[in-house]
CSV table of C-alpha atoms in Angstrom, one decimal:
chain,number,residue,atom,x,y,z
A,241,MET,CA,83.9,-97.2,39.5
A,242,ILE,CA,82.5,-94.2,41.5
A,243,LEU,CA,85.1,-94.8,44.2
A,244,ILE,CA,87.9,-94.8,41.7
A,245,GLY,CA,86.6,-91.6,40.2
A,246,LEU,CA,86.5,-89.9,43.6
A,247,ALA,CA,90.0,-91.1,44.4
A,248,VAL,CA,91.3,-89.7,41.1
A,249,ILE,CA,89.5,-86.4,41.7
A,250,SER,CA,90.8,-86.1,45.2
A,251,GLN,CA,94.3,-86.8,43.9
A,252,VAL,CA,94.0,-84.0,41.3
A,253,VAL,CA,92.7,-81.6,43.9
A,254,MET,CA,95.5,-82.4,46.3
A,255,ALA,CA,98.1,-81.9,43.6
A,256,VAL,CA,96.7,-78.6,42.5
A,257,LEU,CA,96.6,-77.4,46.2
A,258,GLU,CA,100.1,-78.5,46.8
A,259,SER,CA,101.4,-76.8,43.7
A,260,ARG,CA,99.6,-73.6,44.6
A,261,TRP,CA,101.0,-73.8,48.2
A,262,ASN,CA,104.5,-74.3,46.9
A,263,ARG,CA,104.2,-71.4,44.5
A,264,LEU,CA,103.1,-69.1,47.3
A,265,ALA,CA,105.9,-70.3,49.6
A,266,GLU,CA,108.5,-69.7,46.8
A,267,ARG,CA,107.1,-66.2,46.1
A,268,ARG,CA,107.1,-65.4,49.8
A,269,HIS,CA,110.7,-66.7,50.1
A,270,ARG,CA,111.7,-64.5,47.2
A,271,ASP,CA,110.0,-61.5,48.7
A,272,VAL,CA,111.7,-61.9,52.1
A,273,ARG,CA,115.1,-62.4,50.4
A,274,ALA,CA,114.6,-59.3,48.3
A,275,LEU,CA,113.4,-57.3,51.3
A,276,LEU,CA,116.5,-58.2,53.3
A,277,GLU,CA,118.8,-57.5,50.4
A,278,GLU,CA,117.3,-54.1,50.0
A,279,TRP,CA,117.7,-53.4,53.7
A,280,ARG,CA,121.3,-54.5,53.8
A,281,VAL,CA,122.1,-52.1,50.9
A,282,ARG,CA,120.3,-49.3,52.9
A,283,ARG,CA,122.4,-50.0,56.0
A,284,PRO,CA,123.1,-46.5,57.5
A,285,PRO,CA,126.6,-45.3,58.1
A,286,PRO,CA,128.0,-45.6,61.6
A,287,ALA,CA,127.4,-42.7,64.0
A,288,ASP,CA,131.1,-42.1,64.4
A,289,GLY,CA,131.5,-41.3,60.8
A,290,GLY,CA,133.7,-44.3,60.0
A,291,ALA,CA,134.1,-46.2,56.8
A,292,GLY,CA,130.7,-47.8,57.1
A,293,THR,CA,131.9,-51.3,57.6
A,294,ALA,CA,130.9,-51.8,61.2
A,295,PRO,CA,127.5,-53.2,61.7
A,296,VAL,CA,124.9,-51.1,63.5
A,297,ASN,CA,124.5,-53.7,66.1
A,298,PRO,CA,127.3,-56.3,66.6
A,299,ASP,CA,125.0,-59.0,67.9
A,300,GLY,CA,122.6,-58.9,65.0
A,301,SER,CA,122.2,-58.4,61.3
A,302,GLY,CA,123.4,-54.9,61.0
A,303,LEU,CA,119.9,-53.7,60.4
A,304,ASP,CA,118.9,-50.4,62.1
A,305,PRO,CA,116.2,-51.2,64.8
A,306,THR,CA,114.7,-47.6,64.7
A,307,ALA,CA,114.4,-47.7,60.9
A,308,ILE,CA,112.8,-51.1,61.1
A,309,LEU,CA,110.1,-49.8,63.6
A,310,ASP,CA,109.3,-47.0,61.1
A,311,VAL,CA,108.2,-49.6,58.5
A,312,THR,CA,104.5,-49.3,58.3
A,313,ASP,CA,103.7,-52.7,56.8
A,314,PRO,CA,103.4,-55.1,59.8
A,315,GLN,CA,104.5,-58.1,57.8
A,316,ARG,CA,107.6,-56.5,56.4
A,317,ARG,CA,108.3,-55.1,59.8
A,318,ALA,CA,108.0,-58.5,61.4
A,319,VAL,CA,110.4,-60.1,58.9
A,320,LEU,CA,113.0,-57.4,59.5
A,321,MET,CA,112.6,-57.6,63.3
A,322,ALA,CA,113.2,-61.4,63.1
A,323,GLU,CA,116.3,-60.8,61.0
A,324,ALA,CA,117.7,-58.2,63.4
A,325,GLY,CA,116.9,-60.5,66.4
A,326,MET,CA,115.5,-59.8,69.8
A,327,THR,CA,118.9,-58.8,71.4
A,328,ALA,CA,119.1,-55.9,68.9
A,329,MET,CA,115.5,-55.0,69.0
A,330,TYR,CA,114.8,-55.2,72.7
A,331,PRO,CA,116.0,-51.7,73.8
A,332,TYR,CA,113.6,-50.2,71.2
A,333,LEU,CA,110.5,-52.1,72.1
A,334,GLN,CA,108.0,-51.5,74.8
A,335,ARG,CA,108.6,-53.7,77.8
A,336,TYR,CA,106.3,-54.5,80.7
A,337,ILE,CA,108.2,-56.3,83.5
A,338,ARG,CA,105.8,-58.8,85.1
A,339,SER,CA,108.2,-59.9,87.8
A,340,ARG,CA,111.8,-59.5,88.7
A,341,LEU,CA,114.1,-61.5,90.9
A,342,ASP,CA,117.6,-61.0,92.0
A,343,GLY,CA,119.6,-64.2,92.2
A,344,ALA,CA,116.8,-66.2,90.6
A,345,ASP,CA,117.9,-69.8,90.1
A,346,GLY,CA,121.5,-69.1,89.3
A,347,TRP,CA,121.0,-65.8,87.4
A,348,ALA,CA,122.2,-62.5,88.8
A,349,VAL,CA,118.9,-61.0,87.8
A,350,ALA,CA,116.0,-62.5,86.0
A,351,GLU,CA,112.9,-60.7,84.7
A,352,LEU,CA,109.7,-62.0,83.0
A,353,VAL,CA,108.8,-59.4,80.5
A,354,ASP,CA,106.0,-58.8,78.0
A,355,VAL,CA,107.3,-57.2,74.9
A,356,HIS,CA,105.3,-55.1,72.5
A,357,GLU,CA,106.0,-53.0,69.5
A,358,PRO,CA,106.0,-49.3,70.4
A,359,PHE,CA,103.1,-47.0,69.7
A,360,ALA,CA,104.1,-45.3,66.4
A,361,HIS,CA,102.5,-43.9,63.3
A,362,GLY,CA,99.1,-44.2,64.9
A,363,ARG,CA,99.3,-47.9,65.2
A,364,THR,CA,98.5,-49.9,68.3
A,365,ALA,CA,101.3,-51.6,70.2
A,366,ARG,CA,101.3,-55.2,68.8
A,367,PHE,CA,102.1,-57.8,71.4
A,368,ILE,CA,105.2,-59.8,70.4
A,369,GLY,CA,105.5,-62.3,73.2
A,370,ARG,CA,106.7,-63.1,76.7
A,371,TYR,CA,110.5,-63.2,77.4
A,372,LEU,CA,113.0,-64.0,80.1
A,373,ARG,CA,115.7,-61.3,80.4
A,374,MET,CA,118.6,-62.8,82.4
A,375,VAL,CA,121.9,-61.5,83.5
A,376,ASP,CA,124.7,-64.1,83.7
A,377,PRO,CA,126.3,-64.0,87.1
A,378,THR,CA,129.8,-64.6,85.9
A,379,THR,CA,130.0,-62.6,82.7
A,380,ARG,CA,127.2,-60.1,83.3
A,381,ARG,CA,126.1,-60.8,79.7
A,382,ILE,CA,122.4,-60.3,79.1
A,383,HIS,CA,120.4,-63.1,77.6
A,384,ILE,CA,116.9,-62.5,76.3
A,385,GLU,CA,114.9,-65.6,75.4
A,386,GLY,CA,111.3,-66.2,74.4
A,387,VAL,CA,109.1,-68.4,76.6
A,388,PRO,CA,105.5,-69.5,76.1
A,389,ASN,CA,103.1,-66.6,76.8
A,390,GLU,CA,101.2,-68.7,79.4
A,391,MET,CA,104.2,-68.7,81.7
A,392,GLN,CA,103.2,-66.8,84.9
A,393,THR,CA,106.3,-66.8,87.1
A,394,ILE,CA,110.1,-66.6,86.6
A,395,ALA,CA,110.5,-70.0,88.2
A,396,GLU,CA,108.0,-71.6,85.9
A,397,ALA,CA,109.7,-70.0,82.8
A,398,LEU,CA,113.2,-71.1,84.0
A,399,ASN,CA,111.9,-74.6,84.5
A,400,TRP,CA,110.3,-74.7,81.1
A,401,ARG,CA,113.5,-73.4,79.6
A,402,ALA,CA,115.5,-76.2,81.2
A,403,GLY,CA,113.3,-78.8,79.6
A,404,ASP,CA,110.5,-79.2,82.2
A,405,VAL,CA,112.3,-81.9,84.1
A,406,GLY,CA,109.4,-82.3,86.4
A,407,ARG,CA,111.0,-80.5,89.4
A,408,SER,CA,112.2,-77.0,90.1
A,409,TRP,CA,115.2,-76.0,88.1
A,410,ARG,CA,117.6,-74.7,90.7
A,411,PRO,CA,121.2,-75.2,89.6
A,412,ASP,CA,123.7,-75.5,92.4
A,413,GLN,CA,126.4,-74.1,90.1
A,414,HIS,CA,125.9,-71.7,87.2
A,415,THR,CA,128.5,-70.3,85.0
B,149,MET,CA,120.3,-84.8,92.6
B,150,GLN,CA,122.6,-82.1,91.3
B,151,GLN,CA,121.8,-79.4,88.7
B,152,ARG,CA,124.4,-77.4,86.8
B,153,GLN,CA,124.2,-74.8,84.1
B,154,GLN,CA,126.7,-73.4,81.7
B,155,GLY,CA,125.2,-70.7,79.5
B,156,ASP,CA,122.5,-72.5,77.4
B,157,VAL,CA,123.5,-76.0,78.4
B,158,VAL,CA,122.0,-77.6,81.5
B,159,PHE,CA,123.3,-80.7,83.4
B,160,GLU,CA,121.4,-82.8,85.8
B,161,THR,CA,122.2,-86.1,87.6
B,162,VAL,CA,119.9,-89.0,86.9
B,163,ASP,CA,119.9,-92.6,88.2
B,164,SER,CA,120.8,-94.1,84.8
B,165,ALA,CA,120.5,-93.5,81.1
B,166,PRO,CA,117.1,-94.6,79.8
B,167,GLU,CA,116.6,-97.9,78.1
B,168,GLY,CA,117.4,-97.7,74.4
B,169,ALA,CA,119.9,-94.9,74.7
B,170,GLN,CA,122.4,-95.2,71.9
B,171,PRO,CA,126.2,-94.6,72.1
B,172,LEU,CA,127.2,-91.2,70.6
B,173,ARG,CA,130.6,-90.4,69.2
B,174,ARG,CA,131.3,-86.8,68.4
B,175,TRP,CA,135.0,-86.4,69.3
B,176,GLN,CA,136.6,-83.1,68.4
B,177,THR,CA,140.1,-84.3,69.2
B,178,GLU,CA,141.4,-87.3,71.2
B,179,ARG,CA,141.0,-85.3,74.4
B,180,GLU,CA,137.9,-83.3,73.9
B,181,PHE,CA,134.2,-84.0,73.3
B,182,VAL,CA,131.9,-81.4,72.0
B,183,LEU,CA,128.7,-81.4,74.0
B,184,ALA,CA,127.0,-78.6,72.2
B,185,GLU,CA,127.9,-76.2,69.4
B,186,GLY,CA,127.3,-72.5,69.7
B,187,GLU,CA,125.1,-71.5,66.7
B,188,GLN,CA,125.7,-67.8,66.8
B,189,THR,CA,129.2,-67.4,68.3
B,190,GLY,CA,130.7,-70.7,67.1
B,191,HIS,CA,131.9,-71.4,70.6
B,192,ALA,CA,131.3,-74.9,71.8
B,193,HIS,CA,130.8,-76.5,75.2
B,194,VAL,CA,133.6,-78.9,75.3
B,195,MET,CA,134.3,-81.7,77.8
B,196,GLU,CA,137.9,-82.5,78.4
B,197,VAL,CA,138.7,-86.2,78.8
B,198,ASP,CA,141.8,-88.4,79.1
B,199,ALA,CA,142.0,-90.3,75.8
B,200,GLU,CA,143.9,-93.2,77.3
B,201,ASP,CA,141.7,-93.7,80.3
B,202,VAL,CA,138.5,-92.1,79.0
B,203,GLY,CA,136.2,-92.9,81.9
B,204,VAL,CA,133.2,-91.5,80.1
B,205,GLU,CA,130.4,-93.1,78.1
B,206,VAL,CA,128.2,-90.8,76.0
B,207,LEU,CA,124.7,-91.9,75.1
B,208,GLU,CA,121.8,-90.2,73.5
B,209,LYS,CA,118.0,-90.7,73.4
B,210,ASP,CA,115.3,-88.3,72.3
B,211,GLY,CA,117.6,-85.4,71.9
B,212,VAL,CA,119.0,-85.7,75.4
B,213,MET,CA,122.6,-86.6,75.9
B,214,TYR,CA,123.7,-88.8,78.9
B,215,LEU,CA,127.2,-88.8,80.2
B,216,HIS,CA,128.2,-91.8,82.3
B,217,LEU,CA,131.3,-90.6,84.1
B,218,THR,CA,133.5,-92.8,86.2
B,219,ARG,CA,135.8,-89.9,87.0
B,220,PRO,CA,135.4,-86.1,87.2
B,221,ALA,CA,135.2,-84.2,83.9
B,222,LEU,CA,135.6,-80.5,83.2
B,223,VAL,CA,133.3,-78.7,80.7
B,224,SER,CA,134.7,-75.5,79.3
B,225,HIS,CA,133.4,-72.7,77.1
B,226,PRO,CA,135.2,-69.5,76.1
B,227,GLU,CA,132.4,-67.2,77.4
B,228,HIS,CA,131.5,-69.0,80.6
B,229,GLY,CA,133.3,-70.3,83.6
B,230,PRO,CA,134.2,-74.1,83.7
B,231,GLN,CA,131.9,-76.7,85.1
B,232,SER,CA,133.2,-79.7,86.9
B,233,LEU,CA,131.0,-82.8,86.7
B,234,GLY,CA,131.5,-85.5,89.3
B,235,PRO,CA,131.2,-89.3,88.6
B,236,GLY,CA,127.7,-90.5,87.9
B,237,VAL,CA,125.2,-90.2,85.1
B,238,TRP,CA,124.4,-86.7,83.9
B,239,ALA,CA,121.6,-85.7,81.5
B,240,VAL,CA,122.7,-82.9,79.3
B,241,ARG,CA,120.3,-80.6,77.4
B,242,GLN,CA,120.4,-77.4,75.5
B,243,VAL,CA,117.8,-75.0,76.8
B,244,ARG,CA,114.8,-74.2,74.6
B,245,GLN,CA,113.1,-71.0,73.7
B,246,VAL,CA,110.1,-69.7,71.7
B,247,ASP,CA,111.1,-67.6,68.7
B,248,HIS,CA,108.2,-65.0,68.9
B,249,LEU,CA,109.8,-62.8,66.3
B,250,GLN,CA,110.1,-65.6,63.7
B,251,ARG,CA,106.5,-66.6,64.5
B,252,LEU,CA,105.3,-63.1,63.7
B,253,ALA,CA,107.4,-63.0,60.5
B,254,ASP,CA,106.0,-66.3,59.4
B,255,GLY,CA,102.4,-65.1,60.1
B,256,ARG,CA,101.8,-67.9,62.6
B,257,LYS,CA,99.6,-67.6,65.6
B,258,ASP,CA,100.8,-70.7,67.4
B,259,GLN,CA,103.9,-70.8,69.5
B,260,VAL,CA,106.6,-73.1,68.3
B,261,ALA,CA,109.3,-74.1,70.7
B,262,ALA,CA,112.7,-74.2,69.1
B,263,THR,CA,116.2,-75.2,70.3
B,264,VAL,CA,117.9,-72.2,71.7
B,265,ARG,CA,120.5,-70.4,69.6
B,266,GLU,CA,123.4,-69.3,71.7
């Protein structure tokens, strides 16, 4: 009888916790959606004085990276940065190049970079993560991709990126 | 062993497809096979084949695609140069990356690897 009672109580507790968790998740989802809607409405006009239809950055969401970095609440700033994407945010963030290689494993240039938020409004430079910045040898397009923060070398990061095949990733052809 | 790369898709020769790999059919047209879709640009990595004498078997296991080619095949993409794959078995993967910005936005401290978005 005692075991049955404990089982019932644990079921009730689990149901309450799950319900609370779902409510919090829904509220957060609503908050994020509202925040992004608000920011899309506030999209600044283009610098060339055009009709305002062109996005601020063509690769991303149209959100203004400098305005995002002026947001004082770190959680709201993080949501907006994620929406804008690293390609759009990268030029506005602090970057510490750990290593750089020309012609690294098929890339014209590859850099292993620690990316931080910039010092602003008296706040510290929050560490965002470690990234590979790579220049495509054929198109010269720049690719910026996050890698695990424990990656120490470009070769290690490129190998992880390719799926950790158990040997060095050195493509004999790269396009 | 040969390794090739086209944008965010990597190719590597292997001895054979692993046991339990299942046939995969994702034909776009009779002559083309979509190896990977571009999530952001909408541009796909497409392998051109001959429909009447296909010469290619496509298998998949644990998220890795295996191409068994009995004749050369050409993989094209609008933003990258073509890749020519010779006969043999090729493992095909999309590269992976950690989405640090999304992790911060979600308030997570752990690093979660996610499939790359082109």
